[in-house]
PDB file of C-alpha atoms in Angstrom:
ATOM      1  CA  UNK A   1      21.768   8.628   0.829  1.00 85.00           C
ATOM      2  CA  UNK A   2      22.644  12.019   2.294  1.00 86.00           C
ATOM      3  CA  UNK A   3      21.424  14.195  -0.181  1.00 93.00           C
ATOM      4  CA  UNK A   4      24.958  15.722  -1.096  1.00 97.00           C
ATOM      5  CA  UNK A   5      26.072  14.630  -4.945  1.00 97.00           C
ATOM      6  CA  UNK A   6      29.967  14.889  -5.963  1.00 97.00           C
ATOM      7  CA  UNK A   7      30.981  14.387  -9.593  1.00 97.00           C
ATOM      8  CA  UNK A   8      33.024  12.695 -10.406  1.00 97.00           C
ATOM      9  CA  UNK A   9      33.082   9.535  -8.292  1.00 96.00           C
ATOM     10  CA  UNK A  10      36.738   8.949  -9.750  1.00 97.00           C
ATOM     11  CA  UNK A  11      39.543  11.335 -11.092  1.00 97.00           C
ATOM     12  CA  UNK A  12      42.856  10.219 -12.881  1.00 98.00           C
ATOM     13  CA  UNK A  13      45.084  12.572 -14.004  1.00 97.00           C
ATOM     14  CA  UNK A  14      48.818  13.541 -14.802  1.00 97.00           C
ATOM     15  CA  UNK A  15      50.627  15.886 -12.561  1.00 98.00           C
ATOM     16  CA  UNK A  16      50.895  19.777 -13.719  1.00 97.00           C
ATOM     17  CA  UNK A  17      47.069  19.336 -14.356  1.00 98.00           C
ATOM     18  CA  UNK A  18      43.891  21.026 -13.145  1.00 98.00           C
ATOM     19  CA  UNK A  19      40.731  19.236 -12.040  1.00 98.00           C
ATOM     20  CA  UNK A  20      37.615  20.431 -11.125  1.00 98.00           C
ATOM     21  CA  UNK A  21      35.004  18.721  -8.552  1.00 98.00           C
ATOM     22  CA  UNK A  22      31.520  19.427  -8.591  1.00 98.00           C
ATOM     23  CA  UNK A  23      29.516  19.120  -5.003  1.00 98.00           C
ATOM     24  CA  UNK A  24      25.990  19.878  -5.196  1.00 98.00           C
ATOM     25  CA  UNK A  25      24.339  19.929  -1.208  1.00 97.00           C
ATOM     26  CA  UNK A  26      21.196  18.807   0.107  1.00 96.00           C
ATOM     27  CA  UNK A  27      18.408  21.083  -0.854  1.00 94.00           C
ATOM     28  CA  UNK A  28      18.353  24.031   1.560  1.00 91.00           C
ATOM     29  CA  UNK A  29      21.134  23.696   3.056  1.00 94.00           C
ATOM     30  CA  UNK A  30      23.540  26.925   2.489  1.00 93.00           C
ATOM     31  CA  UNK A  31      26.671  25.424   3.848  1.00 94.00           C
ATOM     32  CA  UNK A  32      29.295  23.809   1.938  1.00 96.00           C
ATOM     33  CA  UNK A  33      32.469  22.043   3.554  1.00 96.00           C
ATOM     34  CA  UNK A  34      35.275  20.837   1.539  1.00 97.00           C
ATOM     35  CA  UNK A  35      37.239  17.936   2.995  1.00 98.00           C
ATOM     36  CA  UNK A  36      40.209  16.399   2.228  1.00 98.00           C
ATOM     37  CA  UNK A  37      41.034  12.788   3.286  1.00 97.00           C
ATOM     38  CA  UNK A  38      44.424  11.524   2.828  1.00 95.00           C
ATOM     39  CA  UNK A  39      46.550   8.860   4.462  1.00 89.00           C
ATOM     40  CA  UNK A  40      49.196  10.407   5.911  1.00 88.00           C
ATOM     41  CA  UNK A  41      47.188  13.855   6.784  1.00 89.00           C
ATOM     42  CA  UNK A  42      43.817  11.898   7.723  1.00 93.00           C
ATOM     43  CA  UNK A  43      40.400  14.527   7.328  1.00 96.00           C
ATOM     44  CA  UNK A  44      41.213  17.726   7.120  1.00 96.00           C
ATOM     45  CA  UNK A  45      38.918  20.799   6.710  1.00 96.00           C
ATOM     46  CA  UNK A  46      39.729  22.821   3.494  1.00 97.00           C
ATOM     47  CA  UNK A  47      37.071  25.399   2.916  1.00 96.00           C
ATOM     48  CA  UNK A  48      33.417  26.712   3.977  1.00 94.00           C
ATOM     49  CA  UNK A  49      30.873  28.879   1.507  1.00 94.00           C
ATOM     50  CA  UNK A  50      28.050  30.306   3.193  1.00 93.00           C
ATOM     51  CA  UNK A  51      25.451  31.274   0.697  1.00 93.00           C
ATOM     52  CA  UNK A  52      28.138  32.099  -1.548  1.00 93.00           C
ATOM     53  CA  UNK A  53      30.520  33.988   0.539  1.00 94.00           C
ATOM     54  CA  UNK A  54      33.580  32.138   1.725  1.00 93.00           C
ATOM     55  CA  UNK A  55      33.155  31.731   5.428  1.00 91.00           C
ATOM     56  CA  UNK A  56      36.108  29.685   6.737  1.00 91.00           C
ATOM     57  CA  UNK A  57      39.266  28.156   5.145  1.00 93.00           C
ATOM     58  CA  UNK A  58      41.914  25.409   6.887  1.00 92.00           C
ATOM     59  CA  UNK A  59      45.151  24.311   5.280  1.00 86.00           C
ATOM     60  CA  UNK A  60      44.017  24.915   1.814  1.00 93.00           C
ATOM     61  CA  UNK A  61      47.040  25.168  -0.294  1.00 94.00           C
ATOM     62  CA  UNK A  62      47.157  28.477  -2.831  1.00 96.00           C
ATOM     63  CA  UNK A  63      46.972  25.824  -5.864  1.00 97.00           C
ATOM     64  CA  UNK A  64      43.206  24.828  -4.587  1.00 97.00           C
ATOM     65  CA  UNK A  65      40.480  27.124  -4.856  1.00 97.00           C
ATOM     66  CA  UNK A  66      36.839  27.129  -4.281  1.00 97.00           C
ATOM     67  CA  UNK A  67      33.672  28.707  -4.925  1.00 97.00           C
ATOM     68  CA  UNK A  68      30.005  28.723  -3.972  1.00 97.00           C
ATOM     69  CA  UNK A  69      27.512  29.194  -7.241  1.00 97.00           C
ATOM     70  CA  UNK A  70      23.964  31.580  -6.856  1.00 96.00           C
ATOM     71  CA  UNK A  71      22.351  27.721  -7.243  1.00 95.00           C
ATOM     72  CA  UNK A  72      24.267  26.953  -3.890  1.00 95.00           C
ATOM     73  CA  UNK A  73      26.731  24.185  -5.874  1.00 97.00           C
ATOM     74  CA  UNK A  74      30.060  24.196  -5.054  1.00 98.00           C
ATOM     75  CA  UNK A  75      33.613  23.462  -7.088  1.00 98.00           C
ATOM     76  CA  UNK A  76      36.467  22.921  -5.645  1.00 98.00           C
ATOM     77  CA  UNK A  77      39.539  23.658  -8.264  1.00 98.00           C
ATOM     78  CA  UNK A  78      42.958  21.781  -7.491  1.00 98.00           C
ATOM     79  CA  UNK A  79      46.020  22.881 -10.469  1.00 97.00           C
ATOM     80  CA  UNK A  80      49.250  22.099 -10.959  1.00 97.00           C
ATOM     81  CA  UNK A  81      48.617  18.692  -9.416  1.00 98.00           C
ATOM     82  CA  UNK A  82      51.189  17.193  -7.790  1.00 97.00           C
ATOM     83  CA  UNK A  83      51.005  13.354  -6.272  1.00 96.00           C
ATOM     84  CA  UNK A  84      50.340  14.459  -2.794  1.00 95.00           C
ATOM     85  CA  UNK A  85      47.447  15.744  -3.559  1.00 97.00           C
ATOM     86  CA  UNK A  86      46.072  12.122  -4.414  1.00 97.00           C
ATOM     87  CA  UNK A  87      42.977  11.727  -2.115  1.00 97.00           C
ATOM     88  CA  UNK A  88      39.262  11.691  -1.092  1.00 97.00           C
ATOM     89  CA  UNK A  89      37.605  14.754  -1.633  1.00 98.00           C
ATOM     90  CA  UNK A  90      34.566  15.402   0.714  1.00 98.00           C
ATOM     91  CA  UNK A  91      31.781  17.781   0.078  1.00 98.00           C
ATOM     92  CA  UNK A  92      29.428  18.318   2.811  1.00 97.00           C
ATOM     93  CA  UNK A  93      26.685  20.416   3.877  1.00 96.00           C
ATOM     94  CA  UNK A  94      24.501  21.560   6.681  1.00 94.00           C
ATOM     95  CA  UNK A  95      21.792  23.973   6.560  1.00 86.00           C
ATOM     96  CA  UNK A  96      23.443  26.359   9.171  1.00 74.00           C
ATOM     97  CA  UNK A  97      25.749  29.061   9.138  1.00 67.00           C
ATOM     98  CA  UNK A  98      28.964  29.437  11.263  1.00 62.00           C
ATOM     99  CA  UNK A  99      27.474  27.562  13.992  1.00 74.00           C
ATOM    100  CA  UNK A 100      29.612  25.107  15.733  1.00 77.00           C
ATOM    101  CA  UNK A 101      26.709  22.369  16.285  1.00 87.00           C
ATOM    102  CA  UNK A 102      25.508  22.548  12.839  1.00 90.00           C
ATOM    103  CA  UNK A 103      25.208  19.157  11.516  1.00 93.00           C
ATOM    104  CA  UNK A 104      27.432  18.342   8.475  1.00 95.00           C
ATOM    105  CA  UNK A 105      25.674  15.369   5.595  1.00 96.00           C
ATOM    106  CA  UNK A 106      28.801  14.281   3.564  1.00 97.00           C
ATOM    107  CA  UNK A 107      28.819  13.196  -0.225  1.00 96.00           C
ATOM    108  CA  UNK A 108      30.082  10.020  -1.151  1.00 95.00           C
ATOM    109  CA  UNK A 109      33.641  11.862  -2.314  1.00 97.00           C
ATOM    110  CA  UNK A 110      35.645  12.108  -5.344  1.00 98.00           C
ATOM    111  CA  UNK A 111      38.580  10.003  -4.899  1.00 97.00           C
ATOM    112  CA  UNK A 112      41.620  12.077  -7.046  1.00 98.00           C
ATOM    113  CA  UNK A 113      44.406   9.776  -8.278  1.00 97.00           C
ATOM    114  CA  UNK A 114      47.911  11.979  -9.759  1.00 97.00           C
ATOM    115  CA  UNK A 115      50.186  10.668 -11.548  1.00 96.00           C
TER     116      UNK A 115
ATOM    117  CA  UNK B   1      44.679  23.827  21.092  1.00 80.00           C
ATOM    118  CA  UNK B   2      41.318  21.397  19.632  1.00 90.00           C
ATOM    119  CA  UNK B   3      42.116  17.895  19.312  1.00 95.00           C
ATOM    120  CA  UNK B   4      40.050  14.340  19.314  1.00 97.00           C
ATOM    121  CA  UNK B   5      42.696  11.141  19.707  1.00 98.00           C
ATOM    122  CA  UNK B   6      41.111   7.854  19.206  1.00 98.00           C
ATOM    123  CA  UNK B   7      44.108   5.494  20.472  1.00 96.00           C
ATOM    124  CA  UNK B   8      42.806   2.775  18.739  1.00 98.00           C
ATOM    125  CA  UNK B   9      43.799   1.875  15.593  1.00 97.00           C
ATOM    126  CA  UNK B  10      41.991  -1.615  14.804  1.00 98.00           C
ATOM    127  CA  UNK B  11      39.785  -3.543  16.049  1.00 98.00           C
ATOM    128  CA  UNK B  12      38.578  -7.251  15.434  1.00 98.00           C
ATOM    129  CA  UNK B  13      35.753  -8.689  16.800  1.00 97.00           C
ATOM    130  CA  UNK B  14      33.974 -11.494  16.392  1.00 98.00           C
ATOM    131  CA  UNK B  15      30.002 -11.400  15.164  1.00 97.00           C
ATOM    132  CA  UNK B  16      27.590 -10.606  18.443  1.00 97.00           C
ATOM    133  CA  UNK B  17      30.451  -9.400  20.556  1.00 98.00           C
ATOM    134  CA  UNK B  18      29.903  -5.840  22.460  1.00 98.00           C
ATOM    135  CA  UNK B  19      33.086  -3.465  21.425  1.00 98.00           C
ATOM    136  CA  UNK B  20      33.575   0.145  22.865  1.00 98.00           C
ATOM    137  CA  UNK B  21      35.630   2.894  20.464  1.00 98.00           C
ATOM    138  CA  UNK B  22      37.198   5.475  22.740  1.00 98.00           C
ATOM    139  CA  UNK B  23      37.093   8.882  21.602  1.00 98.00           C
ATOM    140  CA  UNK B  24      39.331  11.766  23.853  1.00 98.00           C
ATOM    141  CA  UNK B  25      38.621  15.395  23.188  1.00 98.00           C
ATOM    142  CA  UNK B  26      40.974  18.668  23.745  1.00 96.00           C
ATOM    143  CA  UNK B  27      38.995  22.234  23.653  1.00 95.00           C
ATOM    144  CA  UNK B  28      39.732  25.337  25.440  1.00 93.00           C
ATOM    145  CA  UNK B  29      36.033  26.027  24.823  1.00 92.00           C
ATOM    146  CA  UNK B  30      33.122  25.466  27.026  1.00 91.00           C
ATOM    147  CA  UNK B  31      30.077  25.423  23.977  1.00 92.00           C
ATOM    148  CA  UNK B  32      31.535  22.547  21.576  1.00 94.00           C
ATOM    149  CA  UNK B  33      29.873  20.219  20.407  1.00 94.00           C
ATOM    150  CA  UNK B  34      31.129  16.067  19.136  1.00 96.00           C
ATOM    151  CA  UNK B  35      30.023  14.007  16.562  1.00 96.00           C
ATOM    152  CA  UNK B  36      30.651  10.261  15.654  1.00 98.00           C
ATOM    153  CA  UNK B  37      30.961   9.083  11.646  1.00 98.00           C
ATOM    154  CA  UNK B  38      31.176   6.059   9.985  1.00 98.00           C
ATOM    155  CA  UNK B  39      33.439   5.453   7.032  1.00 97.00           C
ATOM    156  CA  UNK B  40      31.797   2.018   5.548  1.00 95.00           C
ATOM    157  CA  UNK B  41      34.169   0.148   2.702  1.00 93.00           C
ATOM    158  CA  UNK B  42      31.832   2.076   0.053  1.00 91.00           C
ATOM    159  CA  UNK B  43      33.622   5.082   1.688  1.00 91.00           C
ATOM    160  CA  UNK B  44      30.635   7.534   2.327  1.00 93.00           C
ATOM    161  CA  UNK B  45      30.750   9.409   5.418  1.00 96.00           C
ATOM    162  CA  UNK B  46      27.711   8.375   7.455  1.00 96.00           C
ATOM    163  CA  UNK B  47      26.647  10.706  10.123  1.00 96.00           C
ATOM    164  CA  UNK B  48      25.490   8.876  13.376  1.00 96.00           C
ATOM    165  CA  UNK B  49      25.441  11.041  16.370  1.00 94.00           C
ATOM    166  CA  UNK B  50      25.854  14.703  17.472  1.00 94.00           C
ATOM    167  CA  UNK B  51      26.383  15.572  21.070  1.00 94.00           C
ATOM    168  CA  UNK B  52      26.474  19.081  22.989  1.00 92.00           C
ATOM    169  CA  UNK B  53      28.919  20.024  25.765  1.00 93.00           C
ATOM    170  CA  UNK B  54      25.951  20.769  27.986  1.00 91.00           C
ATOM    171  CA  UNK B  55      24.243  17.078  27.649  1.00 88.00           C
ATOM    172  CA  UNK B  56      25.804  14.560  29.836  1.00 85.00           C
ATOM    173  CA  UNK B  57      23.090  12.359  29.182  1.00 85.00           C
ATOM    174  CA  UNK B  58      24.036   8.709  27.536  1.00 86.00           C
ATOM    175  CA  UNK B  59      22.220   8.053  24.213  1.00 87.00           C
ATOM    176  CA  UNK B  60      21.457   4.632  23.319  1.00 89.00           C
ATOM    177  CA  UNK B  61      19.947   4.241  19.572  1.00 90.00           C
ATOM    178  CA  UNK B  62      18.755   0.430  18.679  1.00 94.00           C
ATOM    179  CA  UNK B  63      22.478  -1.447  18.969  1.00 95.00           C
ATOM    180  CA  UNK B  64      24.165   1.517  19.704  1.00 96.00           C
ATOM    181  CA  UNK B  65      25.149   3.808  22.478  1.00 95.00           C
ATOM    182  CA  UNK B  66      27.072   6.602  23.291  1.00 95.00           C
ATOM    183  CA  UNK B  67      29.158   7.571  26.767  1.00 95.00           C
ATOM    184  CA  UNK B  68      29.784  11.142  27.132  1.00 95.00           C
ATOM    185  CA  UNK B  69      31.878  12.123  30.282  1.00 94.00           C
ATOM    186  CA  UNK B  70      32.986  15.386  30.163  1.00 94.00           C
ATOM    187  CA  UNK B  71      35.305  14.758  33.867  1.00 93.00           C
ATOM    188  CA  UNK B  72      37.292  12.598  31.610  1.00 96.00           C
ATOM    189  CA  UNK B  73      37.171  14.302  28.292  1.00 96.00           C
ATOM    190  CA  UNK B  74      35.838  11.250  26.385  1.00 97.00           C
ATOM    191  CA  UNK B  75      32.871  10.400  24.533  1.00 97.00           C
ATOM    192  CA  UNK B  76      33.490   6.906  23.762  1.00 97.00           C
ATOM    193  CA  UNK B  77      30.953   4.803  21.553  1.00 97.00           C
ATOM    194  CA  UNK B  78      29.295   1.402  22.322  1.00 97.00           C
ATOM    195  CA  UNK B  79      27.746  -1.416  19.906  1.00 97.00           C
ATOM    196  CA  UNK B  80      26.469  -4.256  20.975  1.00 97.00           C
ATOM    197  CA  UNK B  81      26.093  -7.459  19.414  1.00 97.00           C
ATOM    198  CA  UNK B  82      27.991  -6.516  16.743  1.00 97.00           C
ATOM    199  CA  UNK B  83      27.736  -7.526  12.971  1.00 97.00           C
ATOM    200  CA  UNK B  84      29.665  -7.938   9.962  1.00 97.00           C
ATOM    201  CA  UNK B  85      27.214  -4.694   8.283  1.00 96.00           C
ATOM    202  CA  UNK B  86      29.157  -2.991  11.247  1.00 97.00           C
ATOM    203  CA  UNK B  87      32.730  -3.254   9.699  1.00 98.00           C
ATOM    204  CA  UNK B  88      33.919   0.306   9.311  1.00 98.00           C
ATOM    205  CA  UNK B  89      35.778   3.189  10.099  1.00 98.00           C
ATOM    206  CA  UNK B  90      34.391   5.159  12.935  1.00 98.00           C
ATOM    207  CA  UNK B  91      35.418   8.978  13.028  1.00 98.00           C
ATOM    208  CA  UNK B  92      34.637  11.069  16.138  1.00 98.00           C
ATOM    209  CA  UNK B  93      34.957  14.669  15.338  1.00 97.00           C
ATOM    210  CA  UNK B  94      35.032  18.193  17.414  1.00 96.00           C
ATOM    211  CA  UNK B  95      33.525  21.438  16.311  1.00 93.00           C
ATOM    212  CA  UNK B  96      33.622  24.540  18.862  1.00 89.00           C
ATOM    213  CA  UNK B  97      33.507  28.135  18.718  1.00 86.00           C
ATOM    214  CA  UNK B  98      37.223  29.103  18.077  1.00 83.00           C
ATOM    215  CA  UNK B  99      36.896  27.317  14.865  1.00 79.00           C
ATOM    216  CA  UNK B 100      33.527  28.045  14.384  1.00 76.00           C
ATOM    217  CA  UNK B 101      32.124  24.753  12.647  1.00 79.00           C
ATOM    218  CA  UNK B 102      34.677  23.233  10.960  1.00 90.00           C
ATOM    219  CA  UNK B 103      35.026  19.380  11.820  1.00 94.00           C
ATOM    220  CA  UNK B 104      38.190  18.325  13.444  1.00 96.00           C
ATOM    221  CA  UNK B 105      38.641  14.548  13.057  1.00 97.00           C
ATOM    222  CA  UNK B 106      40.436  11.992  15.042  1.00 98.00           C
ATOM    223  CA  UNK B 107      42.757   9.781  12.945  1.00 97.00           C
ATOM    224  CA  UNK B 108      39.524   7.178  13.119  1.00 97.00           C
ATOM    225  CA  UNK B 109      39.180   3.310  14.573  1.00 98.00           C
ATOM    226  CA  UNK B 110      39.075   0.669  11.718  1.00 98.00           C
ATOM    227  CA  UNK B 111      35.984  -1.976  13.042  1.00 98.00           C
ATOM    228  CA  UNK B 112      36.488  -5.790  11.642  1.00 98.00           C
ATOM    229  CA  UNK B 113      33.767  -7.728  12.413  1.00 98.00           C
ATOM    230  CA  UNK B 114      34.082 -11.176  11.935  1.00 97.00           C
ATOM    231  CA  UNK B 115      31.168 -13.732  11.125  1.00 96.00           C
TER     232      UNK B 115
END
């Protein structure tokens, strides 16, 4: 067990829609990574909060968003759902900042079916 | 341009046989640092090793080991004697200072181990 908990474990839904995902990271640790895994695009980085601040974003579309809470949980907020965005969603944390070496403990994901 | 190829796709071994996942890196960097994951069926991400640019030195842990060469741009993983709890995906990932530490993935090696 890594320590990092994602809610839901599964997600159906209808495209048009808006889902939320819940990542709560190991205690301490005030780095949050959101992942995306996906067949055709493999793992790719979507956004990093740093204590709450955003700290890095990838090739996060404008339809996702993301935030970090004052508790250090993170959502990650997908609309208008369209069925490419049907995935694994990884949360994961490290207890570092923008450090390149920093170790990164992954949730078990929330896999996001559209349909 | 960052970049970690892992050329194979599959592999199928055969229960106590040694197999070796290659792992190629691209950085313009000279601080980055590599990482290996495992993807088991459940589909958690399972950290198992973290490497810096300036530590040549192999790693061996229990079963498995780890080749870092940096003349050849590879840090290829070892495990020997395999068994079937060893079925998996196995990620090797990049993180360096131009993208401060995000993960970049390589598309991953699938591991069948056969009893």
């Amino acid at each position: 067990d890594s320590g990092v908990t994602q809610t839901p474990k599964h997600l159906i839904t209808a495209t048009g829609q808006r889902v939320t995902l819940r990542c709560s990271p190991r205690s301490g640790d005030l780095s949050v990574y959101w992942y995306q895994q996906s067949l055709d695009q493999g793992l790719q980085f979507l956004i990093q909060y740093y204590n709450g601040e955003e700290r890095a974003k990838g090739n996060i579309l404008e339809r996702f968003s993301a935030q970090q809470f004052p508790d250090l949980h993170s959502e990650l907020n997908l609309s208008s759902l369209e069925l490419g965005d049907s995935a694994l969603y990884f949360c994961a944390s490290s207890d570092g900042g923008a450090n390149p070496g920093d170790i990164q403990y992954f949730g078990a994901g929330t896999r996001l079916s559209v349909l | 341009a960052q970049k970690v190829t892992q050329a194979q796709t599959e592999i199928s071994v055969v229960e106590k046989e040694d197999v070796t996942l290659d792992c190629v890196y691209e950085t313009r960097d000279t601080t980055y640092y590599l990482f290996w994951y495992k993807q088991p069926p459940s589909g958690e991400l399972v950290f198992l090793i973290r490497r810096n640019s300036f530590d040549e030195q192999n790693e061996i842990s229990g079963r498995y080991s780890w080749n870092f060469q940096k003349s050849t741009s590879s840090f290829n993983f070892t495990i020997t004697a395999s068994q079937v709890v060893d079925s998996a995906v196995y990620f090797c990932a990049l993180s360096d200072r131009y993208n401060g530490d995000k993960l970049i993935f390589g598309t991953g090696t699938r591991l069948q181990v056969f009893p």
